[in-house]
mmCIF file with all atom_site columns, C-alpha atoms and ligand atoms in Angstrom:
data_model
loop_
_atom_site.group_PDB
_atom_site.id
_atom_site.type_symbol
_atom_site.label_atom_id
_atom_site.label_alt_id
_atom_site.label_comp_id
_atom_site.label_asym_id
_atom_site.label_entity_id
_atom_site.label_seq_id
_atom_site.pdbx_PDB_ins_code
_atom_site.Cartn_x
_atom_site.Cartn_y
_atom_site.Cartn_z
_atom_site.occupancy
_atom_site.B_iso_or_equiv
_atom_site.pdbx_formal_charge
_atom_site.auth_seq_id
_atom_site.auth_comp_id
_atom_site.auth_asym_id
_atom_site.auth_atom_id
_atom_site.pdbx_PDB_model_num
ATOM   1   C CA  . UNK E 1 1   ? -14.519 12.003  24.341  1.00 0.00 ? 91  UNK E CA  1
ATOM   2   C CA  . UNK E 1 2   ? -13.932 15.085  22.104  1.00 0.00 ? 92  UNK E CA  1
ATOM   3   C CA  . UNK E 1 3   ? -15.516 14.842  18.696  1.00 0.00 ? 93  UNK E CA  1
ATOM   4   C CA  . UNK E 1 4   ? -12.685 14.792  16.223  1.00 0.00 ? 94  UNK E CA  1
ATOM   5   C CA  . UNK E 1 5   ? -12.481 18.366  13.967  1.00 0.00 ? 95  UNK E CA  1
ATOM   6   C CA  . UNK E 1 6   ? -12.174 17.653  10.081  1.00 0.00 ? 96  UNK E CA  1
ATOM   7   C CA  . UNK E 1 7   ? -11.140 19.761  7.721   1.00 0.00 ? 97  UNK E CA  1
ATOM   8   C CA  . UNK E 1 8   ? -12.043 19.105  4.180   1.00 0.00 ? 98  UNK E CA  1
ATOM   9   C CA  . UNK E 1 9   ? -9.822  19.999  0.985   1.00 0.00 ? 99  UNK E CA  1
ATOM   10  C CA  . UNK E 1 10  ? -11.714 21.443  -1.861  1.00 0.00 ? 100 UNK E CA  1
ATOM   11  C CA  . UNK E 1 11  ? -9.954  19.002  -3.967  1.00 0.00 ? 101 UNK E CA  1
ATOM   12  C CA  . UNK E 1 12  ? -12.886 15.920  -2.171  1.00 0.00 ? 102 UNK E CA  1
ATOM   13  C CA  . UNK E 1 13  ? -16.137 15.423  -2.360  1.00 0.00 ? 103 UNK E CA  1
ATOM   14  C CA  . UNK E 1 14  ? -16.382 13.770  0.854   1.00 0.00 ? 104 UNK E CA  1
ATOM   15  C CA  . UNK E 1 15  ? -13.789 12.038  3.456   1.00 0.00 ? 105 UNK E CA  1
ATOM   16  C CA  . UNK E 1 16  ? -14.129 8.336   3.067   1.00 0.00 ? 106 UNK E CA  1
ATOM   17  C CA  . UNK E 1 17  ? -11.880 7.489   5.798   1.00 0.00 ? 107 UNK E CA  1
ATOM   18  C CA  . UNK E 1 18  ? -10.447 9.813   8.780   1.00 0.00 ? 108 UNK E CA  1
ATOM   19  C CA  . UNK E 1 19  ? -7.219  10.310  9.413   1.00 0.00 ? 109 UNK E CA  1
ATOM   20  C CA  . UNK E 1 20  ? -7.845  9.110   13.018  1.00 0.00 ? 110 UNK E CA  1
ATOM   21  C CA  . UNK E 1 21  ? -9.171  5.867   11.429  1.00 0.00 ? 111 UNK E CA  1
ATOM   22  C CA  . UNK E 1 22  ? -5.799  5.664   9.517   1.00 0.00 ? 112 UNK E CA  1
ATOM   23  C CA  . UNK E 1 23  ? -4.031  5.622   13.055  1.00 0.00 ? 113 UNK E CA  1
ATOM   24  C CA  . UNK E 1 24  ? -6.267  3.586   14.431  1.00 0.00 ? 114 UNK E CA  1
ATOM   25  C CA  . UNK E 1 25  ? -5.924  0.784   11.796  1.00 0.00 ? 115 UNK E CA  1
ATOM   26  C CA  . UNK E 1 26  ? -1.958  1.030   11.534  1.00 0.00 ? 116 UNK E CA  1
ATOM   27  C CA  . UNK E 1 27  ? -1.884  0.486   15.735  1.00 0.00 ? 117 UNK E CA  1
ATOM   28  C CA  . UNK E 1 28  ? -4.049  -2.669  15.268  1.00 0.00 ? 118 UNK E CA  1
ATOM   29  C CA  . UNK E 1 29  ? -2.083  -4.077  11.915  1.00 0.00 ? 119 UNK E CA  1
ATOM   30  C CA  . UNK E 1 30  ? 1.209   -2.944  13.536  1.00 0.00 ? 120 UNK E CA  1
ATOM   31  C CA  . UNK E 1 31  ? 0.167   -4.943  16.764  1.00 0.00 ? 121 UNK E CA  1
ATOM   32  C CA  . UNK E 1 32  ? -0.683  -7.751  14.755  1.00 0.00 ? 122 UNK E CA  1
ATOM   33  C CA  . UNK E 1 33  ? 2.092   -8.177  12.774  1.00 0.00 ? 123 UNK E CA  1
ATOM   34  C CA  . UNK E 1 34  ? 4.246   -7.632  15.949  1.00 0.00 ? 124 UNK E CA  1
ATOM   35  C CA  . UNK E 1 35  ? 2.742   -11.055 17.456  1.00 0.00 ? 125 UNK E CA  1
ATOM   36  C CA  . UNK E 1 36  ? 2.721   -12.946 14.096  1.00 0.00 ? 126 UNK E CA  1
ATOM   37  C CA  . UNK E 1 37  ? 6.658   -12.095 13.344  1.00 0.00 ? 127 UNK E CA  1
ATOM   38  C CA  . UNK E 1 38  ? 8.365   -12.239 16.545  1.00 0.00 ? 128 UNK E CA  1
ATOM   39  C CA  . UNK E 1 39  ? 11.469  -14.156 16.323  1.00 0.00 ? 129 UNK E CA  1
ATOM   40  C CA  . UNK E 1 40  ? 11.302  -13.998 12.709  1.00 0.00 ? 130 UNK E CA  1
ATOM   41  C CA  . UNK E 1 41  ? 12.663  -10.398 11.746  1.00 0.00 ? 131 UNK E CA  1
ATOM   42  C CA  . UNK E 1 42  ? 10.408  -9.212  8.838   1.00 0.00 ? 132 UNK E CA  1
ATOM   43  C CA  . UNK E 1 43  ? 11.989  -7.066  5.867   1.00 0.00 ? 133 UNK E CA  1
ATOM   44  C CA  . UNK E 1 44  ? 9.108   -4.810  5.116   1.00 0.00 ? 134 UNK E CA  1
ATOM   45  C CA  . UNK E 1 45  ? 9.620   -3.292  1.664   1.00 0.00 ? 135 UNK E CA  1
ATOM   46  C CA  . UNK E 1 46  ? 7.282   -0.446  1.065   1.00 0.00 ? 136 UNK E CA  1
ATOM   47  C CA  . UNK E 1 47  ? 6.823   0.043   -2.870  1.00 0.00 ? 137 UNK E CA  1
ATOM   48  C CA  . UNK E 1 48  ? 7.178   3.897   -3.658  1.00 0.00 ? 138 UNK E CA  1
ATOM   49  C CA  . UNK E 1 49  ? 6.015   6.701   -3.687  1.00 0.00 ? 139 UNK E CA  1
ATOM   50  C CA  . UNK E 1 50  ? 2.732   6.033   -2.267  1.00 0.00 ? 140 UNK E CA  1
ATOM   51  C CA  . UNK E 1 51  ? 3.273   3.776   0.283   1.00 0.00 ? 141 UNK E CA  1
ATOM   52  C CA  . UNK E 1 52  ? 5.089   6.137   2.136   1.00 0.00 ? 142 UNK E CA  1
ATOM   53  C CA  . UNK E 1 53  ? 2.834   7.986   4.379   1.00 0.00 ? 143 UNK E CA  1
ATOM   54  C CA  . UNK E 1 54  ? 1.462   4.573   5.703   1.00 0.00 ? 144 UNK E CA  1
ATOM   55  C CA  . UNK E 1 55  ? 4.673   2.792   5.719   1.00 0.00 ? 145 UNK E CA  1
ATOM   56  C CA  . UNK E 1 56  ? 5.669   6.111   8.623   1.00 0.00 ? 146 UNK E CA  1
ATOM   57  C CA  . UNK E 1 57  ? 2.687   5.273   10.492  1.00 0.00 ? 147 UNK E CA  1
ATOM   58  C CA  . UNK E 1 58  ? 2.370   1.243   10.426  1.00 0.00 ? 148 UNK E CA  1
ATOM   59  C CA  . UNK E 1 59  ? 5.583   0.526   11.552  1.00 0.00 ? 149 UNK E CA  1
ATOM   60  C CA  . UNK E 1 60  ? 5.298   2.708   14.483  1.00 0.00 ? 150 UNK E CA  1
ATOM   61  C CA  . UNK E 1 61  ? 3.056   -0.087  16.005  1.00 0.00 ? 151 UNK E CA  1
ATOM   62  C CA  . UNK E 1 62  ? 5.454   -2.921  15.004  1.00 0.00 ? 152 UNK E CA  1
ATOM   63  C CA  . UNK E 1 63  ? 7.535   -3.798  18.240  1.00 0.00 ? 153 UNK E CA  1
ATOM   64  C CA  . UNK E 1 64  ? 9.531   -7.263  17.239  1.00 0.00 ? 154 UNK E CA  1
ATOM   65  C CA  . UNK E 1 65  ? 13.093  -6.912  15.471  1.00 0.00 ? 155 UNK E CA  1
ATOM   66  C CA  . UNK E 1 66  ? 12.036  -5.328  11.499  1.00 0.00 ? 156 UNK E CA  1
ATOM   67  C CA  . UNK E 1 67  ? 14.095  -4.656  9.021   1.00 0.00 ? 157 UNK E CA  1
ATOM   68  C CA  . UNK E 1 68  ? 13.201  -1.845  6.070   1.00 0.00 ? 158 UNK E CA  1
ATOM   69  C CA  . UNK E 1 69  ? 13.954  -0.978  2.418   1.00 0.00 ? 159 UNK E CA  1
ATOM   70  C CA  . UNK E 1 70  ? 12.099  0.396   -0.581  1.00 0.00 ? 160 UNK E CA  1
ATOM   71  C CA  . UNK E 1 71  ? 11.838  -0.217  -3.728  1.00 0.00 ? 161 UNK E CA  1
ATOM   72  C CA  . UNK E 1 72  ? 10.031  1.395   -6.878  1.00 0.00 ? 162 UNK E CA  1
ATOM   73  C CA  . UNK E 1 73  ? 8.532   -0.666  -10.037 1.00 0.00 ? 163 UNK E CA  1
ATOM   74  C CA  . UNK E 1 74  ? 6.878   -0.172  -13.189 1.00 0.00 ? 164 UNK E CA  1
ATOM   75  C CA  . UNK E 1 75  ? 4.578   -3.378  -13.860 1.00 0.00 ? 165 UNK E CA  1
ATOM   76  C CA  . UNK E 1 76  ? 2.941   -4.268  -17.032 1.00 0.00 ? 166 UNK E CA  1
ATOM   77  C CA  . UNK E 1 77  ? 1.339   -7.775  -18.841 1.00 0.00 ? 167 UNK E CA  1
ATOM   78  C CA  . UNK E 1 78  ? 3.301   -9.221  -21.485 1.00 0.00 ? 168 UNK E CA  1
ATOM   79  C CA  . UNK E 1 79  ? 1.391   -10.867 -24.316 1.00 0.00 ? 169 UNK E CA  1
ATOM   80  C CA  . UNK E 1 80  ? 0.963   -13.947 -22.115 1.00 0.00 ? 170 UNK E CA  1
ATOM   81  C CA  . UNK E 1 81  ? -0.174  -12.525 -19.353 1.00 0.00 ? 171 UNK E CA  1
ATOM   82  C CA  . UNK E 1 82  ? 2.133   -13.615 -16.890 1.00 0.00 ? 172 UNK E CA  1
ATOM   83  C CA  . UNK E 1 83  ? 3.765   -9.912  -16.065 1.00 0.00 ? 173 UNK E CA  1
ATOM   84  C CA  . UNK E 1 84  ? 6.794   -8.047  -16.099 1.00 0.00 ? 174 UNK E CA  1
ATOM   85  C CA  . UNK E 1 85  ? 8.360   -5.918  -13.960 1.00 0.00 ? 175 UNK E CA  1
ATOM   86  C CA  . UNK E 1 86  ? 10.339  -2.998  -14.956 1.00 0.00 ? 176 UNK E CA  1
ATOM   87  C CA  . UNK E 1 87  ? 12.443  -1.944  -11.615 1.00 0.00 ? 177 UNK E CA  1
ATOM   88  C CA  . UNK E 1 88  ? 13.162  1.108   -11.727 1.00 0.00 ? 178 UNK E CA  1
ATOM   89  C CA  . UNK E 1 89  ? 15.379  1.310   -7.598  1.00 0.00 ? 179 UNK E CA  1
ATOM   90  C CA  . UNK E 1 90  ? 15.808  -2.474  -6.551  1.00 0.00 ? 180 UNK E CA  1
ATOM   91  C CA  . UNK E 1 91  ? 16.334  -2.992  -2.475  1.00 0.00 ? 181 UNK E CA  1
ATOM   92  C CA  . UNK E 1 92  ? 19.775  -3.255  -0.964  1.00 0.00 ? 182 UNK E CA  1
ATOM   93  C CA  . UNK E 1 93  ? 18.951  -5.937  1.136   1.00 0.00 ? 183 UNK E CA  1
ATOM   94  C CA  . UNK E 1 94  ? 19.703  -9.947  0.903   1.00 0.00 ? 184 UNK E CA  1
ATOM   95  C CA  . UNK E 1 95  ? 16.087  -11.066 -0.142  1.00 0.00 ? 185 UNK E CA  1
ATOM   96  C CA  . UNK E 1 96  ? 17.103  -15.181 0.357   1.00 0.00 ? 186 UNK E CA  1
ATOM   97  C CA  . UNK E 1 97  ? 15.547  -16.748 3.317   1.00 0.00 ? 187 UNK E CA  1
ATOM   98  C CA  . UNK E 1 98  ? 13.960  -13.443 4.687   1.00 0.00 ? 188 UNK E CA  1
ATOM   99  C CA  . UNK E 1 99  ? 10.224  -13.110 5.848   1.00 0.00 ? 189 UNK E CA  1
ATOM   100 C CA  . UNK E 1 100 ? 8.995   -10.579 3.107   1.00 0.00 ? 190 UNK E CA  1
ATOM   101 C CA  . UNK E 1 101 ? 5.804   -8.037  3.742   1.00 0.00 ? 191 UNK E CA  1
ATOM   102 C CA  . UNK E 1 102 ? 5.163   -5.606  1.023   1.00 0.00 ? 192 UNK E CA  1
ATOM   103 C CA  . UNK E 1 103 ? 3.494   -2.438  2.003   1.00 0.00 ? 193 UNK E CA  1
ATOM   104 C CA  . UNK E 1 104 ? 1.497   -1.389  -0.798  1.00 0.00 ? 194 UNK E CA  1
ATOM   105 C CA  . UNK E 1 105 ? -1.142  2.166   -0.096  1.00 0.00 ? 195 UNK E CA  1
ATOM   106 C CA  . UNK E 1 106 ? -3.228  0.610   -2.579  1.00 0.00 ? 196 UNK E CA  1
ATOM   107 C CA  . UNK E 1 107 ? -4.073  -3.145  -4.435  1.00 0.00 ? 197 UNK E CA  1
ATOM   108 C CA  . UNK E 1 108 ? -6.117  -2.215  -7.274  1.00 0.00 ? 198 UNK E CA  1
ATOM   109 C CA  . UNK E 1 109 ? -5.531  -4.848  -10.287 1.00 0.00 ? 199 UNK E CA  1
ATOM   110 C CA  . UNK E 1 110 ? -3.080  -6.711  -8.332  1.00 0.00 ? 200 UNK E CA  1
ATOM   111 C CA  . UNK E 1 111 ? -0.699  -6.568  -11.446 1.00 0.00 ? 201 UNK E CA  1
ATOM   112 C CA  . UNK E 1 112 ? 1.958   -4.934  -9.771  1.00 0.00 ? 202 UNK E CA  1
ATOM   113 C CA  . UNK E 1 113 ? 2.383   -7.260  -6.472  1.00 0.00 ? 203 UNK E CA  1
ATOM   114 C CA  . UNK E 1 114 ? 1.915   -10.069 -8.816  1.00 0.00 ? 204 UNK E CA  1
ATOM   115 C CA  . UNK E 1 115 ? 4.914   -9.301  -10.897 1.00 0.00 ? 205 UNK E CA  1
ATOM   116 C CA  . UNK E 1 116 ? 6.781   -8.169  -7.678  1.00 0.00 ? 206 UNK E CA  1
ATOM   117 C CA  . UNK E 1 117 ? 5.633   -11.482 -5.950  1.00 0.00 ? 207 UNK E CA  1
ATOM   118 C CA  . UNK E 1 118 ? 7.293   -13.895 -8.959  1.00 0.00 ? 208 UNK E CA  1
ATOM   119 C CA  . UNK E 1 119 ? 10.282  -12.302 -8.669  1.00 0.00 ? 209 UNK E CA  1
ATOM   120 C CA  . UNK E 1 120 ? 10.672  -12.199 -4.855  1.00 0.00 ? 210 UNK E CA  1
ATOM   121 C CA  . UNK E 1 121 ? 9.775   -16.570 -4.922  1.00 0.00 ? 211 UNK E CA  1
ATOM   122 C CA  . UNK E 1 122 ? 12.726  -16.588 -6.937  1.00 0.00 ? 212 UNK E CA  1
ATOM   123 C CA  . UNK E 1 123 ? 14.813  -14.608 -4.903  1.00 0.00 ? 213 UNK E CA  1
ATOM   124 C CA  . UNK E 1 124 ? 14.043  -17.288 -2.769  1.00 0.00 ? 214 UNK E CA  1
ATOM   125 C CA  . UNK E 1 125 ? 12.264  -15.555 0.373   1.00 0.00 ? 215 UNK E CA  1
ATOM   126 C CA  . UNK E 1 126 ? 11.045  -17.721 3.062   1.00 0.00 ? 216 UNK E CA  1
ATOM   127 C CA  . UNK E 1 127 ? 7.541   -15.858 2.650   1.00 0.00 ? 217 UNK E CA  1
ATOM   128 C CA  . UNK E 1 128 ? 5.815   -13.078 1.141   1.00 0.00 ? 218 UNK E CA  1
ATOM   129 C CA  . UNK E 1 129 ? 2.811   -11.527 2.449   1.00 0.00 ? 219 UNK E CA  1
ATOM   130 C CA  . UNK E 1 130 ? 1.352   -7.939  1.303   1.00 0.00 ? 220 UNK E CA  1
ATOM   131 C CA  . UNK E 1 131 ? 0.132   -5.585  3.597   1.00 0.00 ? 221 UNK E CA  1
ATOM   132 C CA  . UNK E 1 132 ? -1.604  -2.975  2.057   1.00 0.00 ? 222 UNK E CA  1
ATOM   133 C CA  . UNK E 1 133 ? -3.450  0.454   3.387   1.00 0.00 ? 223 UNK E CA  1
ATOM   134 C CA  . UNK E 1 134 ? -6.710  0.148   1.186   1.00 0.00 ? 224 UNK E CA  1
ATOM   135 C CA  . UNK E 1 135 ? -7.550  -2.911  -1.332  1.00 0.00 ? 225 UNK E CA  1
ATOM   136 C CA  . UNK E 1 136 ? -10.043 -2.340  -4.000  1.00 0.00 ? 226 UNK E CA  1
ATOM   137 C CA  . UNK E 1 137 ? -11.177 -6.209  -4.763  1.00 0.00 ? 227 UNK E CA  1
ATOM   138 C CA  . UNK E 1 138 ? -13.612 -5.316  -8.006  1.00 0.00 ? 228 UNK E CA  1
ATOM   139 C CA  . UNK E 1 139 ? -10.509 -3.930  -9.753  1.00 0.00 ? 229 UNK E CA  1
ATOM   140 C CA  . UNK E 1 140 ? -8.620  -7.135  -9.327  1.00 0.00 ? 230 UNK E CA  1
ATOM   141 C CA  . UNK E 1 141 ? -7.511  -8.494  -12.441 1.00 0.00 ? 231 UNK E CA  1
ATOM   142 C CA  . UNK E 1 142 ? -4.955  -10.960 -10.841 1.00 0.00 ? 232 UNK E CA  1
ATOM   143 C CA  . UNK E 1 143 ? -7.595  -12.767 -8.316  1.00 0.00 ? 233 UNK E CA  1
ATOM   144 C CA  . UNK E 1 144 ? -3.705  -14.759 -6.411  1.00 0.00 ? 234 UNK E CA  1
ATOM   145 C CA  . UNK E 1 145 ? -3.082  -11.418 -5.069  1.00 0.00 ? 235 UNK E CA  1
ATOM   146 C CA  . UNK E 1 146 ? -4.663  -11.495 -1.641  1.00 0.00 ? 236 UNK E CA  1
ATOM   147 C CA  . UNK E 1 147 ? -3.347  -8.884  1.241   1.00 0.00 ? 237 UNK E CA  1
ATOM   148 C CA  . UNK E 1 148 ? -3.118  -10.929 4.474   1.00 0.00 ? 238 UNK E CA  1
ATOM   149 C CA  . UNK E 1 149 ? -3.134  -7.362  6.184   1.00 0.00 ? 239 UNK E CA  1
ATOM   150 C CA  . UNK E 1 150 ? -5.631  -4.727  4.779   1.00 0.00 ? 240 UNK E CA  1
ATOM   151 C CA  . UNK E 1 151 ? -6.816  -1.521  6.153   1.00 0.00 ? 241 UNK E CA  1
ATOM   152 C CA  . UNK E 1 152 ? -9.819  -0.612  4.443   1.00 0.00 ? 242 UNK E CA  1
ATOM   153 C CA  . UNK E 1 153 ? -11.593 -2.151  1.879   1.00 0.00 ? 243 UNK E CA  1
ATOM   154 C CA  . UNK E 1 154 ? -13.599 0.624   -0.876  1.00 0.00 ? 244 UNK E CA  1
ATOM   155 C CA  . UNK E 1 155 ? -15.541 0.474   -3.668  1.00 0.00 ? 245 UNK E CA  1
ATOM   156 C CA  . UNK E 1 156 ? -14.256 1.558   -6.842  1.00 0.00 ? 246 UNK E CA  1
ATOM   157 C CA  . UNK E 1 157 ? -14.181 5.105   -6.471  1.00 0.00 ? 247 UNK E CA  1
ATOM   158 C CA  . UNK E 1 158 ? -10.893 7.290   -7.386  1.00 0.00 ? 248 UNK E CA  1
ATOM   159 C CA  . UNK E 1 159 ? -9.485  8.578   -4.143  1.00 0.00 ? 249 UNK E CA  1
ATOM   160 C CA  . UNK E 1 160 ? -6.545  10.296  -3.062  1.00 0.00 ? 250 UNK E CA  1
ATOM   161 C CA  . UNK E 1 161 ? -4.804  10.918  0.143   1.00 0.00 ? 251 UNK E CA  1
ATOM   162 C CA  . UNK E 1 162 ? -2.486  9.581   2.504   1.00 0.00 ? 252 UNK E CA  1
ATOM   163 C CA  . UNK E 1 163 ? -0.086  8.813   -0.233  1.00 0.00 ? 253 UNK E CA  1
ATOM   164 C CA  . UNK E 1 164 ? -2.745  7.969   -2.609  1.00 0.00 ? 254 UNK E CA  1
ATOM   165 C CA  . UNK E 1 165 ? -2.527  10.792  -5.678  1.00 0.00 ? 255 UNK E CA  1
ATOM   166 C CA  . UNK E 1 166 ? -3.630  11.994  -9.044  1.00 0.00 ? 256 UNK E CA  1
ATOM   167 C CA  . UNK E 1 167 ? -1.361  13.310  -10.965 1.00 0.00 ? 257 UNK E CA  1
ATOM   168 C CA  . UNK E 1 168 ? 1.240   13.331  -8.734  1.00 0.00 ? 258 UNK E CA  1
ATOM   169 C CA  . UNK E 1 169 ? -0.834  15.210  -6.256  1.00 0.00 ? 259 UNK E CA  1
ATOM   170 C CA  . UNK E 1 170 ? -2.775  15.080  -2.837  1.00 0.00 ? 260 UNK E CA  1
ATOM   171 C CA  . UNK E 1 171 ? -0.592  12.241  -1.804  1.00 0.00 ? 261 UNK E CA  1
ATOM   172 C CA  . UNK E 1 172 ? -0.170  14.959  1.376   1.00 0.00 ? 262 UNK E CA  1
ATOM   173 C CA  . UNK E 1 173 ? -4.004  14.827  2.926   1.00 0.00 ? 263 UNK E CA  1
ATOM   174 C CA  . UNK E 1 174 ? -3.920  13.609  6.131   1.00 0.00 ? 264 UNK E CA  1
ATOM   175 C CA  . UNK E 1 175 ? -7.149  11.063  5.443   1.00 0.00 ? 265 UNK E CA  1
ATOM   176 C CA  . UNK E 1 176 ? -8.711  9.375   2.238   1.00 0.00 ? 266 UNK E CA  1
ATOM   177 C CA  . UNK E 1 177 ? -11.547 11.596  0.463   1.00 0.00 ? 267 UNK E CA  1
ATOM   178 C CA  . UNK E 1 178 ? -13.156 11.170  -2.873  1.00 0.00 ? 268 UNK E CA  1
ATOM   179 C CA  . UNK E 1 179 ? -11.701 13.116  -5.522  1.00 0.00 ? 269 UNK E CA  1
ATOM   180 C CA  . UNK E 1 180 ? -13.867 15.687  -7.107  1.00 0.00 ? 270 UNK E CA  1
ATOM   181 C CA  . UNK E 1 181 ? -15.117 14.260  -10.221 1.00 0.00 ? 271 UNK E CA  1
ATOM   182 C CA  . UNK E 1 182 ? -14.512 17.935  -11.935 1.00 0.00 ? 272 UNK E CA  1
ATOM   183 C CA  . UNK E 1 183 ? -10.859 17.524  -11.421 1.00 0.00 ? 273 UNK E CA  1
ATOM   184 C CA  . UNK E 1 184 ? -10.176 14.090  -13.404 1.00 0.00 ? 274 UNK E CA  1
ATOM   185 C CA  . UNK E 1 185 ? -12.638 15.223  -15.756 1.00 0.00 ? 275 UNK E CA  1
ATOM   186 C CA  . UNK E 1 186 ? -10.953 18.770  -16.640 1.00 0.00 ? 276 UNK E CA  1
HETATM 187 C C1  . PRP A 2 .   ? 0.021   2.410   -7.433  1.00 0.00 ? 598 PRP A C1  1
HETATM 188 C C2  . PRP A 2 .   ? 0.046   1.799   -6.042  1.00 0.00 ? 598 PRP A C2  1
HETATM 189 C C3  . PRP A 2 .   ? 0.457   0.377   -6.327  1.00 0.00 ? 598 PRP A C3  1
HETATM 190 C C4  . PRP A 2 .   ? -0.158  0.093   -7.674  1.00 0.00 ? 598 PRP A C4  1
HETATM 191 C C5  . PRP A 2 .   ? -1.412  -0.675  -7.454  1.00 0.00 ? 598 PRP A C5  1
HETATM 192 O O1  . PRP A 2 .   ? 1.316   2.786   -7.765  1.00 0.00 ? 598 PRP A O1  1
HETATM 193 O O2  . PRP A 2 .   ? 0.959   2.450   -5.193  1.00 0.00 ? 598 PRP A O2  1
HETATM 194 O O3  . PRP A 2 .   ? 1.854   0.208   -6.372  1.00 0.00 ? 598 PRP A O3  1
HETATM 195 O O4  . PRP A 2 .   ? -0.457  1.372   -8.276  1.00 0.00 ? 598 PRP A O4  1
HETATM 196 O O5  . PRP A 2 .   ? -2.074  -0.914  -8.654  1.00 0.00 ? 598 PRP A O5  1
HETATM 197 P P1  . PRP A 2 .   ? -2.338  -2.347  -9.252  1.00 0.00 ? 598 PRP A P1  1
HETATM 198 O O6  . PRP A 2 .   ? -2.822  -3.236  -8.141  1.00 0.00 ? 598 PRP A O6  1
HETATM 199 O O7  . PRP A 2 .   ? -3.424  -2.072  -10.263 1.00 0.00 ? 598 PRP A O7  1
HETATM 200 O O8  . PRP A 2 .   ? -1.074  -2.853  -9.874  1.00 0.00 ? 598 PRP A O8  1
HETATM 201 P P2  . PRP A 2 .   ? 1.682   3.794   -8.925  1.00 0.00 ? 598 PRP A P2  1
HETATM 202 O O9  . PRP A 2 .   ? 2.262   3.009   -10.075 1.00 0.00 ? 598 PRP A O9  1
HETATM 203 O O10 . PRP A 2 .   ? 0.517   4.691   -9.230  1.00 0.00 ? 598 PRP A O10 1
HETATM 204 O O11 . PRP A 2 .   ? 2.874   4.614   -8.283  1.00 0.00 ? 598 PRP A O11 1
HETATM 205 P P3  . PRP A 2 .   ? 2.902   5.553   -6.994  1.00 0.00 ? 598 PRP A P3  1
HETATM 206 O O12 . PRP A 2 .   ? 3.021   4.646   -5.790  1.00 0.00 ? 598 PRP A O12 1
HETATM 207 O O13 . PRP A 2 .   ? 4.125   6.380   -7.202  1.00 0.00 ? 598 PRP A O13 1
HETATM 208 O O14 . PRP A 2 .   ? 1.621   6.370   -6.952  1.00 0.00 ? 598 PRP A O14 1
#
């Protein structure tokens, strides 16, 4: 066993999670959702732009019959707290009956599946779950959003990578690091 050679960005303060524990994690969600969906023909809908880069990676692992689309939102609570979503590319696909995982790089507040979520029930899916590359639970705001398939659970740090960005940027590391606080703080 070789020891794996990392590379750090100047951009990080440290790597929280390896790229090679990024593969590693997609082959054994990928396998899982495999078993759990055969017969059933998931439409995974990854929710741009970040999702991307994990999107590429999970569904290399997934071996039953899959469908894909993608779709990007702008989420926000109305004055009663129940969410809207602002959509700014809807899916081409036929939502009604369909097996529905969202792939999501990161559940932070939850706001945004929530929204998404409501809207999908009503499209009438057969089911929704969320599959999402890192979850940050202390940032949840809407505590019914619960991945059934998470990489990586973190603390509330501001990290970037692997389609994760700030500003826009860094979605293109191969891992997860911790941004440099000098560089949110300019
Ligand atoms: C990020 C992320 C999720 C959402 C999660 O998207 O990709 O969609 O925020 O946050 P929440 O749980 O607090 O709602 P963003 O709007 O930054 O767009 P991006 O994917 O283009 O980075």
């Amino acid at each position: 066993m070789g020891i794996e050679k990392i590379e750090m960005d100047d951009c990080v303060s440290s790597i929280l999670i390896t790229h090679e524990e990024i593969v590693n994690k997609c082959k054994e969600i990928g396998t899982q959702i495999t078993e759990e969906y055969k017969g059933k023909r998931p439409l995974l809908i990854g929710l741009l732009r970040g999702s991307v880069p994990f999107f590429a990676e999970l569904i290399k692992s997934i071996k039953c019959d899959m469908e894909m689309d993608f779709m990007d939102v702008c989420s926000y609570a109305d004055t009663h707290s129940t969410g809207v979503v602002n959509i700014i590319k809807d899916i081409k696909s036929d939502v009604s009956g369909k097996h529905i995982i969202f792939v999501e790089d990161i559940v932070d507040t939850g706001i945004t599946l929530d929204c998404i979520i409501n809207l999908f029930k009503k499209r009438k899916a057969a089911s929704i779950e969320i599959c999402t590359l890192i979850d940050k639970p202390e940032g949840r705001v809407r505590k019914n959003v619960q991945p059934k398939y998470c990489g990586f659970l973190i603390p509330n740090k501001f990290v970037v990578g692997f389609g994760l960005d700030y500003n826009q940027l860094y979605r293109n590391l191969p891992y997860i690091g911790i941004l440099k606080e000098e560089i949110y703080r300019k």
